[in-house]
Tab-separated table of C-alpha atoms in Angstrom:
chain	number	residue	atom	x	y	z
A	1	MET	CA	8.819	39.961	12.501
A	2	ALA	CA	9.114	37.239	9.715
A	3	THR	CA	9.580	33.535	10.672
A	4	VAL	CA	12.701	32.473	9.819
A	5	ILE	CA	13.156	28.747	8.245
A	6	ARG	CA	16.428	26.883	8.714
A	7	PRO	CA	16.379	23.624	6.644
A	8	THR	CA	18.753	22.232	9.267
A	9	ASP	CA	16.413	22.767	12.340
A	10	ALA	CA	14.719	19.565	13.743
A	11	LEU	CA	11.404	21.200	13.360
A	12	THR	CA	11.983	21.835	9.619
A	13	ARG	CA	13.072	18.314	9.160
A	14	ASP	CA	9.843	17.160	10.752
A	15	ALA	CA	7.702	19.417	8.525
A	16	LEU	CA	9.824	18.085	5.410
A	17	ALA	CA	9.551	14.276	6.820
A	18	VAL	CA	5.420	14.615	6.761
A	19	LEU	CA	5.166	15.583	3.169
A	20	GLN	CA	4.668	13.117	0.167
A	21	PRO	CA	5.389	15.401	-2.864
A	22	GLY	CA	5.714	14.282	-6.477
A	23	PHE	CA	7.631	15.744	-9.410
A	24	THR	CA	7.733	16.085	-13.135
A	25	GLY	CA	10.176	13.734	-15.505
A	26	THR	CA	11.744	10.451	-15.587
A	27	THR	CA	14.945	11.594	-13.403
A	28	ALA	CA	15.000	13.126	-9.994
A	29	PRO	CA	15.566	16.999	-10.322
A	30	ASP	CA	18.013	18.797	-8.247
A	31	TRP	CA	15.678	20.499	-5.990
A	32	LEU	CA	14.244	16.959	-4.832
A	33	LEU	CA	17.291	15.582	-4.099
A	34	ARG	CA	18.348	18.602	-2.221
A	35	ARG	CA	15.208	18.222	0.170
A	36	LEU	CA	15.794	14.459	0.634
A	37	ASP	CA	18.995	15.379	2.338
A	38	GLU	CA	17.224	18.131	4.286
A	39	GLY	CA	14.794	15.708	5.812
A	40	LEU	CA	12.058	14.950	3.191
A	41	ALA	CA	11.127	11.328	3.871
A	42	CYS	CA	8.839	10.346	1.091
A	43	VAL	CA	8.517	10.888	-2.798
A	44	ALA	CA	5.262	10.261	-4.694
A	45	LEU	CA	5.434	8.792	-8.300
A	46	PHE	CA	2.945	9.039	-10.891
A	47	GLY	CA	2.528	7.791	-14.558
A	48	ARG	CA	4.315	10.987	-15.785
A	49	ASN	CA	7.293	9.421	-13.936
A	50	VAL	CA	7.407	6.238	-15.473
A	51	HIS	CA	8.723	5.212	-18.900
A	52	SER	CA	9.893	1.585	-18.255
A	53	PRO	CA	10.568	-0.792	-15.453
A	54	GLU	CA	14.315	-0.240	-15.957
A	55	GLN	CA	14.088	3.363	-16.201
A	56	LEU	CA	11.683	3.270	-12.725
A	57	ALA	CA	14.342	1.125	-11.052
A	58	ALA	CA	16.911	3.610	-11.876
A	59	LEU	CA	14.921	6.590	-10.609
A	60	THR	CA	14.201	4.974	-7.281
A	61	GLY	CA	17.838	3.607	-7.185
A	62	GLN	CA	18.773	7.387	-7.575
A	63	LEU	CA	16.177	8.493	-4.607
A	64	HIS	CA	17.517	5.804	-2.359
A	65	GLY	CA	21.156	6.996	-3.170
A	66	VAL	CA	20.409	9.923	-1.208
A	67	ARG	CA	18.254	8.572	1.426
A	68	ASP	CA	18.400	5.105	2.461
A	69	GLU	CA	15.357	4.711	4.444
A	70	LEU	CA	12.593	6.570	2.205
A	71	LEU	CA	9.213	5.897	1.478
A	72	ILE	CA	8.724	5.766	-2.493
A	73	ALA	CA	4.998	5.559	-2.906
A	74	ILE	CA	2.664	5.278	-6.067
A	75	ASP	CA	-1.075	4.778	-6.812
A	76	GLU	CA	-0.976	1.421	-8.444
A	77	GLU	CA	-4.587	-0.439	-7.875
A	78	GLY	CA	-4.068	-2.737	-10.831
A	79	GLY	CA	-7.373	-2.711	-13.024
A	80	ASP	CA	-8.127	0.826	-14.207
A	81	VAL	CA	-5.924	2.965	-12.011
A	82	THR	CA	-2.309	1.667	-13.296
A	83	ARG	CA	0.995	3.899	-13.122
A	84	LEU	CA	3.220	1.092	-13.857
A	85	GLU	CA	1.634	0.350	-17.088
A	86	VAL	CA	-0.018	3.780	-17.795
A	87	ARG	CA	0.341	3.778	-21.563
A	88	GLY	CA	-0.565	0.390	-22.369
A	89	GLY	CA	-3.345	-0.675	-19.670
A	90	SER	CA	-2.537	-2.906	-16.550
A	91	SER	CA	-1.716	-6.704	-16.491
A	92	PHE	CA	-3.950	-7.015	-13.413
A	93	PRO	CA	-7.715	-6.924	-13.129
A	94	GLY	CA	-8.600	-4.314	-10.751
A	95	ASN	CA	-10.768	-4.829	-7.472
A	96	LEU	CA	-14.421	-5.470	-8.980
A	97	ALA	CA	-13.026	-8.250	-11.287
A	98	LEU	CA	-11.579	-9.732	-8.105
A	99	GLY	CA	-14.694	-9.381	-5.979
A	100	ALA	CA	-16.578	-10.923	-8.761
A	101	VAL	CA	-14.642	-14.147	-8.618
A	102	ASP	CA	-14.727	-14.004	-4.775
A	103	ASP	CA	-11.733	-16.181	-4.190
A	104	THR	CA	-9.594	-14.644	-1.509
A	105	ALA	CA	-6.569	-16.579	-2.521
A	106	LEU	CA	-6.737	-15.406	-5.792
A	107	THR	CA	-6.928	-11.706	-4.394
A	108	ARG	CA	-4.096	-12.779	-2.332
A	109	ASP	CA	-2.132	-13.606	-5.048
A	110	VAL	CA	-2.798	-11.174	-7.416
A	111	ALA	CA	-1.783	-8.549	-4.677
A	112	ARG	CA	1.535	-10.368	-4.100
A	113	GLU	CA	2.679	-10.367	-7.584
A	114	LEU	CA	1.509	-6.822	-7.726
A	115	GLY	CA	3.752	-6.187	-4.787
A	116	ARG	CA	6.543	-7.793	-6.334
A	117	ARG	CA	6.641	-6.017	-9.228
A	118	LEU	CA	6.606	-2.839	-7.452
A	119	ALA	CA	9.240	-4.065	-5.172
A	120	ASP	CA	11.337	-4.776	-8.157
A	121	CYS	CA	11.045	-1.349	-9.429
A	122	GLY	CA	11.922	0.046	-6.056
A	123	ILE	CA	8.554	1.030	-4.758
A	124	ASN	CA	7.700	0.527	-1.080
A	125	LEU	CA	4.382	2.152	-0.395
A	126	ASN	CA	1.422	1.519	-2.644
A	127	TRP	CA	-1.885	3.793	-2.214
A	128	ALA	CA	-3.963	0.761	-2.300
A	129	PRO	CA	-6.318	-1.057	-1.916
A	130	SER	CA	-9.712	0.939	-2.369
A	131	ALA	CA	-12.047	-0.379	0.772
A	132	ASP	CA	-14.898	1.528	-0.644
A	133	VAL	CA	-18.198	-0.198	-0.635
A	134	ASN	CA	-19.710	0.791	-3.966
A	135	SER	CA	-22.956	1.070	-2.426
A	136	ASN	CA	-24.060	4.345	-4.733
A	137	PRO	CA	-24.103	3.172	-8.370
A	138	ALA	CA	-24.006	6.720	-9.466
A	139	ASN	CA	-20.598	7.047	-7.796
A	140	PRO	CA	-18.401	8.669	-10.249
A	141	VAL	CA	-15.457	7.875	-8.965
A	142	ILE	CA	-15.269	4.720	-7.316
A	143	GLY	CA	-17.122	1.814	-9.431
A	144	VAL	CA	-14.703	-0.804	-10.513
A	145	ARG	CA	-12.258	0.467	-8.039
A	146	SER	CA	-14.530	-1.230	-5.340
A	147	PHE	CA	-14.486	-5.246	-4.571
A	148	GLY	CA	-18.592	-4.730	-4.703
A	149	ALA	CA	-21.527	-3.500	-2.822
A	150	ASP	CA	-21.492	-6.257	-0.054
A	151	PRO	CA	-19.474	-4.908	3.053
A	152	ALA	CA	-18.611	-8.527	3.919
A	153	LEU	CA	-17.333	-9.062	0.532
A	154	VAL	CA	-15.457	-6.030	0.217
A	155	ALA	CA	-13.974	-6.560	3.771
A	156	ARG	CA	-12.620	-10.162	3.103
A	157	HIS	CA	-10.922	-9.254	0.012
A	158	THR	CA	-9.522	-5.768	1.388
A	159	ALA	CA	-7.848	-7.956	3.883
A	160	ALA	CA	-6.505	-10.382	1.319
A	161	TYR	CA	-5.257	-7.766	-0.581
A	162	VAL	CA	-3.455	-6.070	2.150
A	163	GLU	CA	-1.811	-9.501	3.287
A	164	GLY	CA	-0.613	-10.214	-0.307
A	165	LEU	CA	0.593	-6.668	-0.916
A	166	GLN	CA	2.698	-6.659	2.193
A	167	SER	CA	3.997	-10.349	1.892
A	168	ALA	CA	6.053	-8.843	-0.944
A	169	GLY	CA	7.635	-5.913	1.221
A	170	VAL	CA	5.397	-3.205	0.067
A	171	ALA	CA	3.295	-1.425	2.608
A	172	ALA	CA	-0.487	-1.174	1.925
A	173	CYS	CA	-2.205	2.136	2.456
A	174	THR	CA	-5.863	1.048	2.505
A	175	LYS	CA	-8.290	3.990	1.286
A	176	HIS	CA	-10.265	6.285	1.191
A	177	PHE	CA	-11.579	6.257	5.059
A	178	PRO	CA	-13.841	6.285	6.234
A	179	GLY	CA	-15.606	5.231	2.859
A	180	HIS	CA	-16.091	7.119	-0.489
A	181	GLY	CA	-18.493	4.515	-1.993
A	182	ASP	CA	-21.794	6.350	-1.180
A	183	THR	CA	-20.994	9.536	-2.803
A	184	ALA	CA	-22.265	11.116	-6.106
A	185	VAL	CA	-19.521	13.763	-6.497
A	186	ASP	CA	-15.708	13.364	-7.151
A	187	SER	CA	-13.560	15.142	-4.213
A	188	HIS	CA	-11.251	16.090	-7.124
A	189	HIS	CA	-13.719	18.427	-8.031
A	190	ASP	CA	-16.009	19.701	-5.106
A	191	LEU	CA	-16.638	18.312	-1.481
A	192	PRO	CA	-18.851	15.182	-1.285
A	193	ARG	CA	-21.299	14.682	1.406
A	194	ILE	CA	-22.432	11.285	2.930
A	195	THR	CA	-25.772	11.725	5.076
A	196	ALA	CA	-25.744	8.054	6.177
A	197	ASP	CA	-26.324	7.803	9.936
A	198	LEU	CA	-23.717	6.612	12.330
A	199	THR	CA	-25.094	2.877	12.515
A	200	THR	CA	-25.114	2.724	8.803
A	201	LEU	CA	-21.287	3.937	8.657
A	202	ARG	CA	-20.479	1.069	11.186
A	203	GLU	CA	-22.443	-1.777	9.539
A	204	ARG	CA	-21.418	-0.622	5.880
A	205	GLU	CA	-18.224	1.897	5.470
A	206	LEU	CA	-16.306	0.884	8.293
A	207	VAL	CA	-16.740	-2.871	7.933
A	208	PRO	CA	-13.732	-3.218	5.506
A	209	PHE	CA	-11.367	-0.737	7.311
A	210	ARG	CA	-11.886	-2.863	10.355
A	211	ALA	CA	-10.840	-5.834	8.489
A	212	ALA	CA	-7.760	-3.950	6.920
A	213	VAL	CA	-6.686	-2.788	10.163
A	214	ALA	CA	-7.061	-6.367	11.592
A	215	ALA	CA	-4.813	-7.579	8.546
A	216	GLY	CA	-2.057	-5.265	9.615
A	217	THR	CA	-2.262	-2.638	7.005
A	218	ARG	CA	0.632	-0.192	7.337
A	219	ALA	CA	-1.167	2.945	6.151
A	220	VAL	CA	-4.717	4.276	5.986
A	221	MET	CA	-5.491	7.235	3.531
A	222	SER	CA	-8.438	9.809	4.469
A	223	ALA	CA	-11.312	10.805	2.216
A	224	HIS	CA	-12.095	14.472	1.427
A	225	ILE	CA	-15.713	13.745	2.327
A	226	LEU	CA	-18.017	15.345	4.783
A	227	LEU	CA	-19.945	13.060	6.924
A	228	PRO	CA	-22.257	15.138	9.175
A	229	ALA	CA	-22.714	11.773	11.429
A	230	LEU	CA	-18.985	12.117	12.365
A	231	ASP	CA	-18.267	15.672	11.823
A	232	PRO	CA	-20.978	18.188	10.533
A	233	GLU	CA	-18.097	20.864	9.822
A	234	ARG	CA	-15.075	19.097	8.532
A	235	PRO	CA	-14.323	16.744	6.032
A	236	ALA	CA	-12.615	13.422	7.131
A	237	THR	CA	-9.188	14.486	6.265
A	238	LEU	CA	-9.427	17.532	8.593
A	239	SER	CA	-11.854	16.059	11.124
A	240	PRO	CA	-10.227	15.170	14.710
A	241	GLY	CA	-13.346	13.334	15.419
A	242	THR	CA	-12.936	10.970	12.498
A	243	LEU	CA	-9.322	10.334	12.289
A	244	HIS	CA	-8.327	10.526	16.464
A	245	GLY	CA	-11.722	9.522	17.491
A	246	LEU	CA	-12.589	7.201	15.226
A	247	LEU	CA	-9.686	5.550	13.366
A	248	ARG	CA	-7.176	5.858	16.115
A	249	ALA	CA	-9.336	5.099	19.089
A	250	PRO	CA	-9.400	1.758	20.595
A	251	ALA	CA	-11.995	-0.637	20.021
A	252	THR	CA	-13.202	-0.341	23.546
A	253	GLU	CA	-14.273	3.361	22.688
A	254	GLY	CA	-15.892	2.405	19.481
A	255	GLY	CA	-12.783	3.374	17.373
A	256	LEU	CA	-10.803	1.030	15.125
A	257	GLY	CA	-7.648	1.065	16.873
A	258	PHE	CA	-5.058	1.631	14.178
A	259	ASP	CA	-1.820	2.694	15.069
A	260	GLY	CA	-0.094	2.903	11.796
A	261	LEU	CA	0.398	5.840	9.211
A	262	ILE	CA	-2.564	7.901	8.423
A	263	VAL	CA	-1.953	9.660	4.821
A	264	THR	CA	-4.358	12.104	3.488
A	265	ASP	CA	-5.676	12.010	0.045
A	266	GLY	CA	-4.308	14.516	-2.504
A	267	ILE	CA	-4.096	17.855	-0.640
A	268	GLU	CA	-4.338	19.889	-3.869
A	269	MET	CA	-8.024	18.251	-4.726
A	270	ARG	CA	-10.624	20.740	-4.835
A	271	ALA	CA	-12.464	19.520	-1.898
A	272	ILE	CA	-9.877	20.994	0.384
A	273	SER	CA	-7.876	23.283	-1.656
A	274	ALA	CA	-10.920	25.363	-3.186
A	275	THR	CA	-12.403	25.785	0.769
A	276	TYR	CA	-9.142	25.805	2.984
A	277	GLY	CA	-6.293	26.216	0.856
A	278	ILE	CA	-3.470	23.587	0.712
A	279	GLU	CA	-1.443	25.394	3.547
A	280	ARG	CA	-4.470	25.699	5.810
A	281	GLY	CA	-5.749	22.204	4.949
A	282	SER	CA	-2.351	20.703	5.677
A	283	VAL	CA	-2.071	22.187	9.360
A	284	LEU	CA	-5.716	21.118	9.948
A	285	ALA	CA	-5.111	17.582	8.628
A	286	LEU	CA	-1.721	17.232	10.806
A	287	ALA	CA	-3.826	18.551	13.757
A	288	ALA	CA	-6.642	16.362	13.306
A	289	GLY	CA	-4.490	13.306	13.438
A	290	ALA	CA	-3.111	12.562	9.563
A	291	ASP	CA	0.703	11.738	9.779
A	292	ALA	CA	1.785	12.526	6.030
A	293	ILE	CA	0.241	15.197	3.385
A	294	CYS	CA	0.041	13.607	-0.042
A	295	VAL	CA	0.730	16.445	-2.558
A	296	GLY	CA	2.098	16.429	-6.316
A	297	GLY	CA	-0.717	14.943	-8.312
A	298	GLY	CA	-1.483	18.118	-9.732
A	299	LEU	CA	1.067	20.364	-7.877
A	300	ALA	CA	4.573	18.996	-8.577
A	301	ASP	CA	7.214	21.761	-7.951
A	302	GLU	CA	9.481	22.797	-5.275
A	303	ASP	CA	7.666	25.905	-4.402
A	304	THR	CA	4.772	23.776	-3.198
A	305	VAL	CA	6.847	21.677	-0.990
A	306	LEU	CA	8.692	24.983	0.466
A	307	ARG	CA	5.130	26.668	1.003
A	308	LEU	CA	3.525	23.571	2.787
A	309	ARG	CA	6.852	23.017	5.022
A	310	ASP	CA	6.715	26.573	5.899
A	311	ALA	CA	3.219	26.947	6.801
A	312	LEU	CA	3.617	23.908	8.867
A	313	VAL	CA	6.857	25.131	10.885
A	314	ARG	CA	4.990	28.535	11.303
A	315	ALA	CA	1.620	26.799	12.589
A	316	VAL	CA	4.256	25.278	15.285
A	317	ARG	CA	5.658	28.383	16.105
A	318	GLU	CA	2.386	30.398	16.400
A	319	GLY	CA	0.701	27.785	18.747
A	320	GLU	CA	-1.572	26.602	16.043
A	321	LEU	CA	-0.047	22.880	15.820
A	322	PRO	CA	1.514	21.376	18.592
A	323	GLU	CA	5.017	20.627	17.985
A	324	GLU	CA	4.816	17.029	19.618
A	325	ARG	CA	2.043	16.361	17.168
A	326	LEU	CA	4.199	17.373	14.078
A	327	ALA	CA	7.328	15.275	15.884
A	328	ASP	CA	5.057	12.233	16.317
A	329	ALA	CA	3.564	12.253	12.718
A	330	ALA	CA	7.150	12.533	11.338
A	331	ALA	CA	8.079	9.757	13.555
A	332	ARG	CA	5.598	7.557	12.004
A	333	VAL	CA	6.505	8.440	8.855
A	334	ARG	CA	10.200	7.334	9.434
A	335	ALA	CA	9.072	4.122	11.146
A	336	LEU	CA	7.232	2.995	8.303
A	337	ALA	CA	10.271	4.130	5.930
A	338	HIS	CA	12.285	1.542	8.336
A	339	TRP	CA	9.817	-1.216	8.026
A	340	THR	CA	9.880	-1.249	4.198
A	341	ARG	CA	13.654	-1.333	4.268
A	342	VAL	CA	13.564	-4.429	6.703
A	343	ALA	CA	10.375	-6.418	5.289
A	344	GLY	CA	11.951	-5.755	1.588
A	345	ALA	CA	15.128	-7.343	2.538
A	346	ALA	CA	13.157	-10.158	4.337
A	347	GLU	CA	10.602	-10.938	1.836
A	348	GLY	CA	11.073	-12.381	-1.624
A	349	ALA	CA	7.778	-13.115	-3.190
A	350	ALA	CA	8.322	-15.900	-6.127
A	351	PRO	CA	7.211	-14.446	-9.712
A	352	ALA	CA	3.368	-15.586	-10.744
A	353	PRO	CA	3.520	-14.013	-14.234
A	354	GLY	CA	0.042	-15.545	-15.580
A	355	ILE	CA	-1.904	-14.683	-12.456
A	356	GLY	CA	-3.311	-11.365	-14.100
A	357	LEU	CA	-4.857	-13.168	-17.075
A	358	THR	CA	-6.169	-16.278	-14.679
A	359	ALA	CA	-7.779	-13.772	-12.665
A	360	ALA	CA	-9.350	-11.567	-15.753
A	361	ARG	CA	-10.810	-14.926	-17.314
A	362	ARG	CA	-12.382	-16.017	-14.057
A	363	ALA	CA	-13.941	-12.645	-13.827
A	364	LEU	CA	-15.808	-12.839	-17.232
A	365	ARG	CA	-19.460	-13.373	-16.990
A	366	LEU	CA	-21.166	-13.803	-20.290
A	367	THR	CA	-25.137	-13.762	-20.677
A	368	SER	CA	-27.030	-14.507	-23.864
A	369	ALA	CA	-30.274	-15.712	-24.805
A	370	THR	CA	-28.800	-17.644	-27.714
A	371	PRO	CA	-25.738	-19.432	-27.975
A	372	HIS	CA	-22.732	-16.928	-28.622
A	373	GLN	CA	-21.378	-17.341	-32.085
A	374	PRO	CA	-17.490	-16.653	-31.757
A	375	LEU	CA	-16.308	-13.980	-34.082
A	376	THR	CA	-13.985	-15.698	-37.003
A	377	ALA	CA	-13.465	-12.688	-39.156
A	378	PRO	CA	-12.590	-9.134	-38.692
A	379	ALA	CA	-14.988	-7.257	-36.764
A	380	TYR	CA	-16.172	-3.589	-36.074
A	381	VAL	CA	-15.755	-2.173	-32.469
A	382	ALA	CA	-18.094	0.763	-31.557
A	383	ALA	CA	-16.417	1.990	-28.272
A	384	PHE	CA	-18.897	4.223	-26.500
A	385	THR	CA	-16.657	6.352	-24.404
A	386	PRO	CA	-17.813	8.548	-21.384
A	387	LEU	CA	-15.511	11.639	-20.286
A	388	ALA	CA	-12.314	10.453	-18.567
A	389	ASN	CA	-12.231	10.306	-14.879
A	390	ILE	CA	-9.240	12.138	-13.508
A	391	ALA	CA	-8.922	9.546	-10.699
A	392	VAL	CA	-8.265	6.997	-12.974
A	393	GLY	CA	-6.419	9.222	-15.339
A	394	ASP	CA	-6.936	9.854	-19.108
A	395	GLU	CA	-3.710	8.390	-20.368
A	396	THR	CA	-4.365	4.693	-20.352
A	397	PRO	CA	-5.893	3.155	-22.874
A	398	TRP	CA	-9.076	0.958	-22.559
A	399	GLY	CA	-11.479	-0.847	-24.673
A	400	VAL	CA	-11.196	-4.231	-26.603
A	401	ALA	CA	-10.286	-3.049	-30.345
A	402	ALA	CA	-6.610	-3.606	-29.540
A	403	GLU	CA	-6.899	-6.954	-28.440
A	404	LEU	CA	-9.569	-8.276	-30.818
A	405	THR	CA	-7.156	-6.589	-33.971
A	406	ARG	CA	-4.388	-9.043	-32.544
A	407	LEU	CA	-6.504	-11.921	-32.848
A	408	LEU	CA	-8.509	-10.860	-35.828
A	409	PRO	CA	-6.151	-8.535	-37.938
A	410	GLY	CA	-8.433	-6.049	-40.183
A	411	THR	CA	-10.696	-5.432	-36.913
A	412	GLU	CA	-11.483	-1.636	-36.882
A	413	THR	CA	-12.761	0.724	-34.421
A	414	ALA	CA	-14.727	3.983	-33.974
A	415	THR	CA	-14.936	6.009	-30.881
A	416	VAL	CA	-18.353	7.430	-29.944
A	417	GLY	CA	-18.754	10.293	-27.206
A	418	ALA	CA	-21.613	12.314	-25.947
A	419	GLU	CA	-21.113	14.945	-28.565
A	420	ASP	CA	-21.666	12.218	-31.414
A	421	ALA	CA	-24.990	11.216	-29.893
A	422	ALA	CA	-26.047	15.075	-29.411
A	423	ALA	CA	-27.049	15.289	-32.886
A	424	GLY	CA	-29.670	12.344	-32.781
A	425	THR	CA	-29.190	8.148	-32.021
A	426	GLY	CA	-30.563	7.718	-35.679
A	427	PRO	CA	-27.684	9.613	-37.812
A	428	LEU	CA	-25.077	8.111	-35.334
A	429	VAL	CA	-26.467	4.456	-35.746
A	430	ASP	CA	-26.571	4.943	-39.694
A	431	THR	CA	-23.023	6.047	-39.662
A	432	LEU	CA	-21.870	2.930	-37.610
A	433	LEU	CA	-23.971	0.548	-39.787
A	434	THR	CA	-22.366	2.186	-42.886
A	435	ALA	CA	-18.933	1.751	-41.569
A	436	ALA	CA	-19.304	-1.710	-40.372
A	437	GLY	CA	-20.618	-3.045	-43.504
A	438	ASP	CA	-21.244	-6.834	-43.276
A	439	ARG	CA	-18.892	-7.131	-40.627
A	440	PRO	CA	-20.202	-8.272	-37.061
A	441	ILE	CA	-20.335	-5.296	-34.622
A	442	VAL	CA	-18.830	-5.284	-31.040
A	443	ALA	CA	-20.168	-2.468	-28.931
A	444	VAL	CA	-17.929	-1.601	-25.932
A	445	VAL	CA	-19.479	0.590	-23.115
A	446	ARG	CA	-18.256	1.643	-19.721
A	447	ASP	CA	-20.688	2.209	-16.864
A	448	LEU	CA	-23.742	2.320	-19.053
A	449	HIS	CA	-26.115	2.971	-16.268
A	450	ARG	CA	-24.355	6.209	-15.692
A	451	HIS	CA	-24.808	7.637	-19.029
A	452	PRO	CA	-28.021	8.112	-20.737
A	453	TRP	CA	-26.682	9.096	-23.897
A	454	MET	CA	-24.714	5.861	-24.256
A	455	ALA	CA	-27.873	3.742	-23.243
A	456	ASP	CA	-29.872	5.528	-26.001
A	457	ALA	CA	-27.175	5.067	-28.631
A	458	LEU	CA	-26.826	1.357	-27.658
A	459	ARG	CA	-30.514	0.736	-27.821
A	460	ALA	CA	-30.958	2.242	-31.067
A	461	LEU	CA	-27.761	0.220	-32.605
A	462	LEU	CA	-29.420	-2.933	-30.806
A	463	THR	CA	-32.548	-2.380	-32.694
A	464	ALA	CA	-30.961	-1.989	-36.015
A	465	ARG	CA	-28.439	-4.926	-35.411
A	466	PRO	CA	-29.994	-7.120	-32.794
A	467	HIS	CA	-27.023	-9.534	-32.354
A	468	THR	CA	-24.300	-7.118	-31.835
A	469	ALA	CA	-22.173	-8.418	-28.843
A	470	VAL	CA	-22.189	-5.903	-26.099
A	471	VAL	CA	-18.883	-5.731	-23.710
A	472	GLU	CA	-19.484	-3.842	-20.517
A	473	MET	CA	-16.070	-2.669	-19.018
A	474	GLY	CA	-17.383	-0.919	-15.974
A	475	VAL	CA	-19.834	-1.653	-13.470
A	476	PRO	CA	-22.480	-4.021	-15.016
A	477	GLN	CA	-26.156	-3.344	-14.259
A	478	ALA	CA	-29.007	-4.961	-16.071
A	479	PRO	CA	-27.577	-6.469	-19.169
A	480	PRO	CA	-29.632	-5.669	-22.592
A	481	ARG	CA	-31.939	-8.769	-23.553
A	482	GLY	CA	-31.407	-10.977	-26.783
A	483	THR	CA	-27.972	-10.272	-27.709
A	484	PRO	CA	-24.518	-11.588	-26.132
A	485	HIS	CA	-23.294	-9.488	-23.160
A	486	LEU	CA	-20.089	-9.729	-21.745
A	487	ALA	CA	-19.160	-8.210	-18.276
A	488	THR	CA	-15.455	-7.783	-17.827
A	489	HIS	CA	-15.893	-5.922	-14.460
A	490	GLY	CA	-12.918	-3.653	-15.503
A	491	ALA	CA	-11.317	-1.946	-18.195
A	492	ALA	CA	-7.918	-3.038	-17.790
A	493	ARG	CA	-5.670	-4.369	-20.727
A	494	ILE	CA	-5.826	-7.867	-19.128
A	495	CYS	CA	-9.591	-7.920	-19.000
A	496	ALA	CA	-9.837	-6.809	-22.812
A	497	GLN	CA	-7.464	-9.628	-23.589
A	498	ALA	CA	-10.026	-12.303	-21.831
A	499	ALA	CA	-12.873	-10.498	-23.465
A	500	ALA	CA	-11.339	-10.799	-26.959
A	501	GLU	CA	-10.417	-14.543	-26.303
A	502	ALA	CA	-14.017	-14.991	-25.245
A	503	LEU	CA	-15.430	-13.300	-28.301
A	504	THR	CA	-13.344	-15.372	-30.796
A	505	GLY	CA	-13.844	-18.659	-28.923
A	506	GLN	CA	-10.014	-18.726	-28.221
A	507	ALA	CA	-10.413	-18.669	-24.467
A	508	SER	CA	-8.475	-21.147	-22.277
């Protein structure tokens, strides 16, 4: 006999409450408003939902008008990962820049200002900060999203970020538990595997998460990664030993003692969807100890919400998912929604509009064998551009050309990709030199160490034009010798502004 799903059932309301779905458009669709009335307790926003602060505030007001105590979540890390400023680039440097400065008071102030802007737009849950230790330089998905490679540094800045964000009344969701920094695979595409032993995990990956829990993070996001030292069969998101046995367990039992909301990373990511399917994956995640299912980055429709709702209800009725486990998860979601309403009413962060540029300027690192000669005339920017990273998003522009053009009108730019270098670095460099003419060249790279084609092309360019200035907007490794090298520690718009100021000698 088919399972009958009644929207008014307490069980069905709980199943809706644990979902964090997205949608398309800049206004709420009718189906979403109906589901809010039926028990949905969280809505996820992405760059596609944001046009302007005013529009975003109107949208969140529309959602809160249906459900007062509602979580409205967004993935706003600042730096390379921005949704508030998806079309122009972030006004805040990201984690690596803050880690390079290593001033926890600055990190706290930046996070507080970011939280204030989110709160002004009606957003009360931020899927940030990233507490991953970037221990693998080849990592394709973390990189500048991490505060750095030192666990102690990452820990103190994770705690400061959590404190700053939550002081503005916005709940922090520290991610990606138990640590995504030692992977060479993006879980959007496949299931990463970390082979570190338990001692290494405790001394490296878990250190920042312990600090986040101690700082009072209201939520933690799980990672779709396989760690055989914790669970040889299931990824962390679906592993009872990882979520319940490690994250929830008290310190006396070797756990982190976290009692807040556990949120999954996007359940539609291929690390889960291609191996378990989103329905089965959602059931297993709840059974393992997760409280909320993030969905909607790639799937953003009513059918997905209903499929997941019904899968959870069936799992309870068929004895696969304990009803009390679902009820507990839903209660945690509602409790956090209540906290955000109370904290949002009590907290009022004073604006600090210049904090992002201050941090970006302090994060700059300029190295040169000879004194850098400031640019005083229009330049030619060669932007060596890797393939877009889905975790960051391909809608957000990056590079220094726009900011240099603002300071030096007439500056031109060329975008260089792997396909341009495939025909040989010689013809590519000849093309760049011809286009540049007598103008000084600024070469902009992003994670140079991860892209052999980029390193080869840059080496050939520097051989032909030795004093070309190089701007690294990813994770800096060994800089090229004999030429000015500027590391911004991130590709945010504000980092580009600070770099352009330095290149032209106009830095404060």
